[in-house]
């Protein structure tokens, strides 16, 4: 069974008397260990698809199963557990809390999931060391460069050891050098740890890493592959 299976996946938003299609009849299969690159212009449905995969939004219709979880039928409590334990998410804007240190930011998802503080702190420090941020543990996010903030955000997304890493335009706020560093980091996680990665991007920086490229246009998949 593939790690991700979508059949006829559709998300429609009601805006007053009109309806806006986020994704339309998308079929998708992703195997464990894949590096999936979602491509398409703004408004093509990339972020909507990632939100559905991340359990942040619900399908209007269609089938969506991720790591054995039926995300169409799951109740709010199940979706919360899914978000905390199955997926990690990385965003374009980093989303680090400014009043927490870098180490505290990385610890936060595990603490919210009920993990003990001592083991969480060790895991967070190990991840930050792995990503070259061991000298930044006690710094505030505002003291980091853009590339450092995104590496810290990736560490935060991994602290609960998720099966899938979802990245929404992770290089969008970075210069080309730092963008390549972030893509190389994601590729290393995929290659060396068999971490499944689904990355939405406008850029071509991750094209060489992809085991599967998915092209979206107006919410629909147009590359003709599952």
PDB file of C-alpha atoms in Angstrom:
ATOM      1  CA  UNK A   1       0.000   0.000   0.000  1.00  0.00           C
ATOM      2  CA  UNK A   2       1.459   3.404  -0.945  1.00  0.00           C
ATOM      3  CA  UNK A   3       2.098   5.835   1.915  1.00  0.00           C
ATOM      4  CA  UNK A   4      -0.223   8.419   0.348  1.00  0.00           C
ATOM      5  CA  UNK A   5      -3.272   7.584  -1.761  1.00  0.00           C
ATOM      6  CA  UNK A   6      -5.653  10.203  -3.168  1.00  0.00           C
ATOM      7  CA  UNK A   7      -8.559   9.421  -5.480  1.00  0.00           C
ATOM      8  CA  UNK A   8     -10.739  12.149  -6.949  1.00  0.00           C
ATOM      9  CA  UNK A   9      -9.484  14.493  -4.216  1.00  0.00           C
ATOM     10  CA  UNK A  10     -11.436  17.748  -4.362  1.00  0.00           C
ATOM     11  CA  UNK A  11     -11.561  20.832  -2.144  1.00  0.00           C
ATOM     12  CA  UNK A  12     -14.098  23.559  -2.888  1.00  0.00           C
ATOM     13  CA  UNK A  13     -14.384  26.741  -0.818  1.00  0.00           C
ATOM     14  CA  UNK A  14     -17.615  28.707  -0.524  1.00  0.00           C
ATOM     15  CA  UNK A  15     -17.114  32.458  -0.711  1.00  0.00           C
ATOM     16  CA  UNK A  16     -20.490  34.137  -0.402  1.00  0.00           C
ATOM     17  CA  UNK A  17     -22.603  32.992  -3.312  1.00  0.00           C
ATOM     18  CA  UNK A  18     -19.633  31.739  -5.321  1.00  0.00           C
ATOM     19  CA  UNK A  19     -17.426  28.687  -5.058  1.00  0.00           C
ATOM     20  CA  UNK A  20     -13.663  28.515  -5.514  1.00  0.00           C
ATOM     21  CA  UNK A  21     -11.954  25.255  -6.425  1.00  0.00           C
ATOM     22  CA  UNK A  22      -8.742  24.618  -4.474  1.00  0.00           C
ATOM     23  CA  UNK A  23      -8.003  21.164  -5.900  1.00  0.00           C
ATOM     24  CA  UNK A  24     -10.080  19.277  -8.441  1.00  0.00           C
ATOM     25  CA  UNK A  25     -10.289  15.481  -8.859  1.00  0.00           C
ATOM     26  CA  UNK A  26      -6.631  14.856  -8.031  1.00  0.00           C
ATOM     27  CA  UNK A  27      -5.334  11.280  -8.114  1.00  0.00           C
ATOM     28  CA  UNK A  28      -2.003  10.683  -6.413  1.00  0.00           C
ATOM     29  CA  UNK A  29       0.090   7.798  -5.108  1.00  0.00           C
ATOM     30  CA  UNK A  30       3.280   8.380  -3.115  1.00  0.00           C
ATOM     31  CA  UNK A  31       5.524   5.568  -1.928  1.00  0.00           C
ATOM     32  CA  UNK A  32       7.435   5.679   1.347  1.00  0.00           C
ATOM     33  CA  UNK A  33      10.818   7.296   0.698  1.00  0.00           C
ATOM     34  CA  UNK A  34       9.680   9.357  -2.298  1.00  0.00           C
ATOM     35  CA  UNK A  35      10.730  12.966  -2.824  1.00  0.00           C
ATOM     36  CA  UNK A  36       7.691  14.612  -4.423  1.00  0.00           C
ATOM     37  CA  UNK A  37       7.929  18.068  -5.972  1.00  0.00           C
ATOM     38  CA  UNK A  38       4.628  19.887  -6.521  1.00  0.00           C
ATOM     39  CA  UNK A  39       4.923  22.467  -9.298  1.00  0.00           C
ATOM     40  CA  UNK A  40       2.543  25.072 -10.670  1.00  0.00           C
ATOM     41  CA  UNK A  41       1.834  28.794 -10.768  1.00  0.00           C
ATOM     42  CA  UNK A  42       0.316  30.718  -7.866  1.00  0.00           C
ATOM     43  CA  UNK A  43      -3.265  29.573  -7.395  1.00  0.00           C
ATOM     44  CA  UNK A  44      -2.617  26.193  -9.003  1.00  0.00           C
ATOM     45  CA  UNK A  45      -3.549  24.283  -5.833  1.00  0.00           C
ATOM     46  CA  UNK A  46      -0.135  23.402  -4.376  1.00  0.00           C
ATOM     47  CA  UNK A  47      -0.768  24.881  -0.920  1.00  0.00           C
ATOM     48  CA  UNK A  48      -4.318  23.498  -0.793  1.00  0.00           C
ATOM     49  CA  UNK A  49      -3.024  20.011  -1.574  1.00  0.00           C
ATOM     50  CA  UNK A  50      -0.345  20.296   1.123  1.00  0.00           C
ATOM     51  CA  UNK A  51      -2.964  21.509   3.632  1.00  0.00           C
ATOM     52  CA  UNK A  52      -5.085  18.448   2.883  1.00  0.00           C
ATOM     53  CA  UNK A  53      -2.087  16.121   3.210  1.00  0.00           C
ATOM     54  CA  UNK A  54      -1.168  17.810   6.480  1.00  0.00           C
ATOM     55  CA  UNK A  55      -4.620  17.437   8.011  1.00  0.00           C
ATOM     56  CA  UNK A  56      -4.997  21.216   8.209  1.00  0.00           C
ATOM     57  CA  UNK A  57      -8.018  21.122   5.902  1.00  0.00           C
ATOM     58  CA  UNK A  58     -10.648  18.565   4.914  1.00  0.00           C
ATOM     59  CA  UNK A  59     -11.561  17.346   1.443  1.00  0.00           C
ATOM     60  CA  UNK A  60     -14.948  18.303   0.052  1.00  0.00           C
ATOM     61  CA  UNK A  61     -15.085  14.903  -1.623  1.00  0.00           C
ATOM     62  CA  UNK A  62     -12.820  12.106  -2.739  1.00  0.00           C
ATOM     63  CA  UNK A  63     -10.520   9.680  -0.957  1.00  0.00           C
ATOM     64  CA  UNK A  64      -7.397  10.625   0.974  1.00  0.00           C
ATOM     65  CA  UNK A  65      -5.424   8.100   3.018  1.00  0.00           C
ATOM     66  CA  UNK A  66      -2.019   8.921   4.476  1.00  0.00           C
ATOM     67  CA  UNK A  67       0.003   6.368   6.440  1.00  0.00           C
ATOM     68  CA  UNK A  68      -3.180   4.380   7.037  1.00  0.00           C
ATOM     69  CA  UNK A  69      -5.193   7.397   8.214  1.00  0.00           C
ATOM     70  CA  UNK A  70      -8.462   8.234   6.435  1.00  0.00           C
ATOM     71  CA  UNK A  71      -8.262  12.035   6.423  1.00  0.00           C
ATOM     72  CA  UNK A  72     -11.704  12.479   4.876  1.00  0.00           C
ATOM     73  CA  UNK A  73     -13.471  10.678   7.709  1.00  0.00           C
ATOM     74  CA  UNK A  74     -11.211  11.602  10.643  1.00  0.00           C
ATOM     75  CA  UNK A  75     -12.741  13.612  13.487  1.00  0.00           C
ATOM     76  CA  UNK A  76     -10.913  16.667  14.935  1.00  0.00           C
ATOM     77  CA  UNK A  77      -9.217  14.672  17.700  1.00  0.00           C
ATOM     78  CA  UNK A  78      -7.834  12.146  15.210  1.00  0.00           C
ATOM     79  CA  UNK A  79      -6.628  14.963  12.948  1.00  0.00           C
ATOM     80  CA  UNK A  80      -4.811  16.581  15.870  1.00  0.00           C
ATOM     81  CA  UNK A  81      -3.022  13.322  16.684  1.00  0.00           C
ATOM     82  CA  UNK A  82      -2.226  12.863  13.006  1.00  0.00           C
ATOM     83  CA  UNK A  83      -0.685  16.351  12.742  1.00  0.00           C
ATOM     84  CA  UNK A  84       1.401  15.793  15.857  1.00  0.00           C
ATOM     85  CA  UNK A  85       2.733  12.335  15.073  1.00  0.00           C
ATOM     86  CA  UNK A  86       2.557  11.558  11.336  1.00  0.00           C
ATOM     87  CA  UNK A  87       3.507  14.755   9.487  1.00  0.00           C
ATOM     88  CA  UNK A  88       5.963  17.586   9.977  1.00  0.00           C
ATOM     89  CA  UNK A  89       5.411  20.883   8.192  1.00  0.00           C
ATOM     90  CA  UNK A  90       7.797  23.584   6.979  1.00  0.00           C
ATOM     91  CA  UNK A  91       6.488  26.937   5.758  1.00  0.00           C
ATOM     92  CA  UNK A  92       7.842  29.760   3.620  1.00  0.00           C
ATOM     93  CA  UNK A  93       7.589  32.243   6.513  1.00  0.00           C
ATOM     94  CA  UNK A  94       9.415  29.955   9.019  1.00  0.00           C
ATOM     95  CA  UNK A  95       6.712  30.493  11.740  1.00  0.00           C
ATOM     96  CA  UNK A  96       9.187  30.481  14.619  1.00  0.00           C
ATOM     97  CA  UNK A  97       7.754  32.006  17.796  1.00  0.00           C
ATOM     98  CA  UNK A  98       9.732  35.204  18.509  1.00  0.00           C
ATOM     99  CA  UNK A  99       9.466  34.940  22.311  1.00  0.00           C
ATOM    100  CA  UNK A 100      11.011  31.448  22.450  1.00  0.00           C
ATOM    101  CA  UNK A 101      14.655  30.558  21.947  1.00  0.00           C
ATOM    102  CA  UNK A 102      15.659  28.462  18.960  1.00  0.00           C
ATOM    103  CA  UNK A 103      15.911  25.361  21.156  1.00  0.00           C
ATOM    104  CA  UNK A 104      12.510  26.055  22.735  1.00  0.00           C
ATOM    105  CA  UNK A 105      10.940  26.492  19.288  1.00  0.00           C
ATOM    106  CA  UNK A 106      12.243  23.097  18.190  1.00  0.00           C
ATOM    107  CA  UNK A 107      11.058  21.453  21.421  1.00  0.00           C
ATOM    108  CA  UNK A 108       7.529  22.859  21.241  1.00  0.00           C
ATOM    109  CA  UNK A 109       5.771  20.291  18.967  1.00  0.00           C
ATOM    110  CA  UNK A 110       7.068  17.362  21.021  1.00  0.00           C
ATOM    111  CA  UNK A 111       6.077  18.986  24.307  1.00  0.00           C
ATOM    112  CA  UNK A 112       2.585  19.660  22.931  1.00  0.00           C
ATOM    113  CA  UNK A 113       2.405  15.985  21.980  1.00  0.00           C
ATOM    114  CA  UNK A 114       3.161  15.023  25.586  1.00  0.00           C
ATOM    115  CA  UNK A 115       6.814  13.977  25.279  1.00  0.00           C
ATOM    116  CA  UNK A 116       9.018  14.332  28.383  1.00  0.00           C
ATOM    117  CA  UNK A 117      11.026  17.545  28.558  1.00  0.00           C
ATOM    118  CA  UNK A 118      14.446  15.974  29.118  1.00  0.00           C
ATOM    119  CA  UNK A 119      14.323  13.612  26.131  1.00  0.00           C
ATOM    120  CA  UNK A 120      12.717  16.297  23.958  1.00  0.00           C
ATOM    121  CA  UNK A 121      15.496  18.747  24.775  1.00  0.00           C
ATOM    122  CA  UNK A 122      18.143  16.147  23.887  1.00  0.00           C
ATOM    123  CA  UNK A 123      16.450  15.343  20.564  1.00  0.00           C
ATOM    124  CA  UNK A 124      16.019  19.028  19.694  1.00  0.00           C
ATOM    125  CA  UNK A 125      19.657  19.797  20.499  1.00  0.00           C
ATOM    126  CA  UNK A 126      20.764  16.802  18.403  1.00  0.00           C
ATOM    127  CA  UNK A 127      18.753  18.008  15.407  1.00  0.00           C
ATOM    128  CA  UNK A 128      20.091  21.549  15.703  1.00  0.00           C
ATOM    129  CA  UNK A 129      23.633  20.179  15.882  1.00  0.00           C
ATOM    130  CA  UNK A 130      22.938  18.009  12.823  1.00  0.00           C
ATOM    131  CA  UNK A 131      21.863  21.123  10.917  1.00  0.00           C
ATOM    132  CA  UNK A 132      24.835  23.232  11.966  1.00  0.00           C
ATOM    133  CA  UNK A 133      22.980  25.339  14.532  1.00  0.00           C
ATOM    134  CA  UNK A 134      24.584  24.108  17.754  1.00  0.00           C
ATOM    135  CA  UNK A 135      25.870  27.666  18.405  1.00  0.00           C
ATOM    136  CA  UNK A 136      22.336  29.101  18.097  1.00  0.00           C
ATOM    137  CA  UNK A 137      20.412  27.102  20.722  1.00  0.00           C
ATOM    138  CA  UNK A 138      19.851  30.014  23.095  1.00  0.00           C
ATOM    139  CA  UNK A 139      19.441  32.720  20.460  1.00  0.00           C
ATOM    140  CA  UNK A 140      16.133  34.367  19.562  1.00  0.00           C
ATOM    141  CA  UNK A 141      14.781  33.763  16.042  1.00  0.00           C
ATOM    142  CA  UNK A 142      15.362  37.451  15.246  1.00  0.00           C
ATOM    143  CA  UNK A 143      19.100  36.867  15.697  1.00  0.00           C
ATOM    144  CA  UNK A 144      19.212  34.232  12.946  1.00  0.00           C
ATOM    145  CA  UNK A 145      19.660  34.638   9.215  1.00  0.00           C
ATOM    146  CA  UNK A 146      16.888  33.505   6.887  1.00  0.00           C
ATOM    147  CA  UNK A 147      18.706  30.282   6.083  1.00  0.00           C
ATOM    148  CA  UNK A 148      19.288  29.560   9.757  1.00  0.00           C
ATOM    149  CA  UNK A 149      15.626  30.203  10.569  1.00  0.00           C
ATOM    150  CA  UNK A 150      14.521  27.748   7.895  1.00  0.00           C
ATOM    151  CA  UNK A 151      16.975  25.109   9.132  1.00  0.00           C
ATOM    152  CA  UNK A 152      15.606  25.605  12.646  1.00  0.00           C
ATOM    153  CA  UNK A 153      12.075  25.259  11.273  1.00  0.00           C
ATOM    154  CA  UNK A 154      13.039  21.987   9.584  1.00  0.00           C
ATOM    155  CA  UNK A 155      14.508  20.740  12.871  1.00  0.00           C
ATOM    156  CA  UNK A 156      11.230  21.643  14.581  1.00  0.00           C
ATOM    157  CA  UNK A 157       9.262  19.708  11.959  1.00  0.00           C
ATOM    158  CA  UNK A 158      11.352  16.583  12.657  1.00  0.00           C
ATOM    159  CA  UNK A 159      11.350  16.562  16.461  1.00  0.00           C
ATOM    160  CA  UNK A 160       8.397  14.127  16.589  1.00  0.00           C
ATOM    161  CA  UNK A 161      10.040  11.865  13.979  1.00  0.00           C
ATOM    162  CA  UNK A 162       7.192  12.162  11.440  1.00  0.00           C
ATOM    163  CA  UNK A 163       6.746   9.727   8.583  1.00  0.00           C
ATOM    164  CA  UNK A 164       6.250  12.572   6.101  1.00  0.00           C
ATOM    165  CA  UNK A 165       7.790  16.037   5.779  1.00  0.00           C
ATOM    166  CA  UNK A 166       5.609  18.600   3.989  1.00  0.00           C
ATOM    167  CA  UNK A 167       7.362  21.768   2.802  1.00  0.00           C
ATOM    168  CA  UNK A 168       5.414  24.728   1.380  1.00  0.00           C
ATOM    169  CA  UNK A 169       7.745  26.989  -0.657  1.00  0.00           C
ATOM    170  CA  UNK A 170      10.585  26.468   1.861  1.00  0.00           C
ATOM    171  CA  UNK A 171      13.024  28.464  -0.288  1.00  0.00           C
ATOM    172  CA  UNK A 172      10.598  31.280  -1.140  1.00  0.00           C
ATOM    173  CA  UNK A 173      12.048  33.803   1.336  1.00  0.00           C
ATOM    174  CA  UNK A 174      15.685  32.825   0.791  1.00  0.00           C
ATOM    175  CA  UNK A 175      18.425  33.875  -1.592  1.00  0.00           C
ATOM    176  CA  UNK A 176      19.681  31.307  -4.068  1.00  0.00           C
ATOM    177  CA  UNK A 177      22.607  30.170  -1.885  1.00  0.00           C
ATOM    178  CA  UNK A 178      20.464  29.545   1.189  1.00  0.00           C
ATOM    179  CA  UNK A 179      17.722  28.072  -0.990  1.00  0.00           C
ATOM    180  CA  UNK A 180      20.158  25.472  -2.318  1.00  0.00           C
ATOM    181  CA  UNK A 181      21.305  24.701   1.229  1.00  0.00           C
ATOM    182  CA  UNK A 182      17.721  24.047   2.346  1.00  0.00           C
ATOM    183  CA  UNK A 183      16.999  21.849  -0.676  1.00  0.00           C
ATOM    184  CA  UNK A 184      20.246  19.940  -0.094  1.00  0.00           C
ATOM    185  CA  UNK A 185      19.195  19.402   3.530  1.00  0.00           C
ATOM    186  CA  UNK A 186      15.786  18.055   2.514  1.00  0.00           C
ATOM    187  CA  UNK A 187      17.416  15.836  -0.108  1.00  0.00           C
ATOM    188  CA  UNK A 188      19.841  14.474   2.498  1.00  0.00           C
ATOM    189  CA  UNK A 189      16.991  13.670   4.870  1.00  0.00           C
ATOM    190  CA  UNK A 190      15.234  11.873   2.035  1.00  0.00           C
ATOM    191  CA  UNK A 191      18.299  10.000   0.826  1.00  0.00           C
ATOM    192  CA  UNK A 192      20.006   9.071   4.099  1.00  0.00           C
ATOM    193  CA  UNK A 193      16.975   8.610   6.372  1.00  0.00           C
ATOM    194  CA  UNK A 194      14.429   7.506   3.734  1.00  0.00           C
ATOM    195  CA  UNK A 195      12.259  10.400   4.901  1.00  0.00           C
ATOM    196  CA  UNK A 196       9.286  10.972   2.589  1.00  0.00           C
ATOM    197  CA  UNK A 197       9.271  14.596   1.432  1.00  0.00           C
ATOM    198  CA  UNK A 198       6.493  16.478  -0.378  1.00  0.00           C
ATOM    199  CA  UNK A 199       7.651  19.946  -1.414  1.00  0.00           C
ATOM    200  CA  UNK A 200       5.628  22.665  -3.135  1.00  0.00           C
ATOM    201  CA  UNK A 201       7.765  25.161  -5.002  1.00  0.00           C
ATOM    202  CA  UNK A 202       7.947  27.612  -7.883  1.00  0.00           C
ATOM    203  CA  UNK A 203      11.684  27.121  -8.276  1.00  0.00           C
ATOM    204  CA  UNK A 204      13.692  24.473 -10.090  1.00  0.00           C
ATOM    205  CA  UNK A 205      16.131  23.977  -7.202  1.00  0.00           C
ATOM    206  CA  UNK A 206      14.621  20.637  -6.162  1.00  0.00           C
ATOM    207  CA  UNK A 207      13.918  19.194  -9.612  1.00  0.00           C
ATOM    208  CA  UNK A 208      17.037  17.021  -9.553  1.00  0.00           C
ATOM    209  CA  UNK A 209      15.973  15.490  -6.198  1.00  0.00           C
ATOM    210  CA  UNK A 210      12.473  14.491  -7.242  1.00  0.00           C
ATOM    211  CA  UNK A 211      11.428  10.878  -7.574  1.00  0.00           C
ATOM    212  CA  UNK A 212       8.016  12.215  -8.634  1.00  0.00           C
ATOM    213  CA  UNK A 213       6.994  15.598 -10.038  1.00  0.00           C
ATOM    214  CA  UNK A 214       3.337  16.619  -9.864  1.00  0.00           C
ATOM    215  CA  UNK A 215       2.234  19.514 -12.043  1.00  0.00           C
ATOM    216  CA  UNK A 216      -0.935  21.371 -11.044  1.00  0.00           C
ATOM    217  CA  UNK A 217      -2.980  23.918 -12.953  1.00  0.00           C
ATOM    218  CA  UNK A 218      -6.226  25.498 -11.711  1.00  0.00           C
ATOM    219  CA  UNK A 219      -6.426  22.834  -9.005  1.00  0.00           C
ATOM    220  CA  UNK A 220      -6.147  19.879 -11.380  1.00  0.00           C
ATOM    221  CA  UNK A 221      -3.265  17.569 -12.037  1.00  0.00           C
ATOM    222  CA  UNK A 222      -2.027  17.938 -15.616  1.00  0.00           C
ATOM    223  CA  UNK A 223       1.063  15.744 -15.784  1.00  0.00           C
ATOM    224  CA  UNK A 224      -1.054  12.649 -16.403  1.00  0.00           C
ATOM    225  CA  UNK A 225       0.672  10.383 -13.846  1.00  0.00           C
ATOM    226  CA  UNK A 226      -0.330   8.842 -10.544  1.00  0.00           C
TER     227      UNK A 226
END
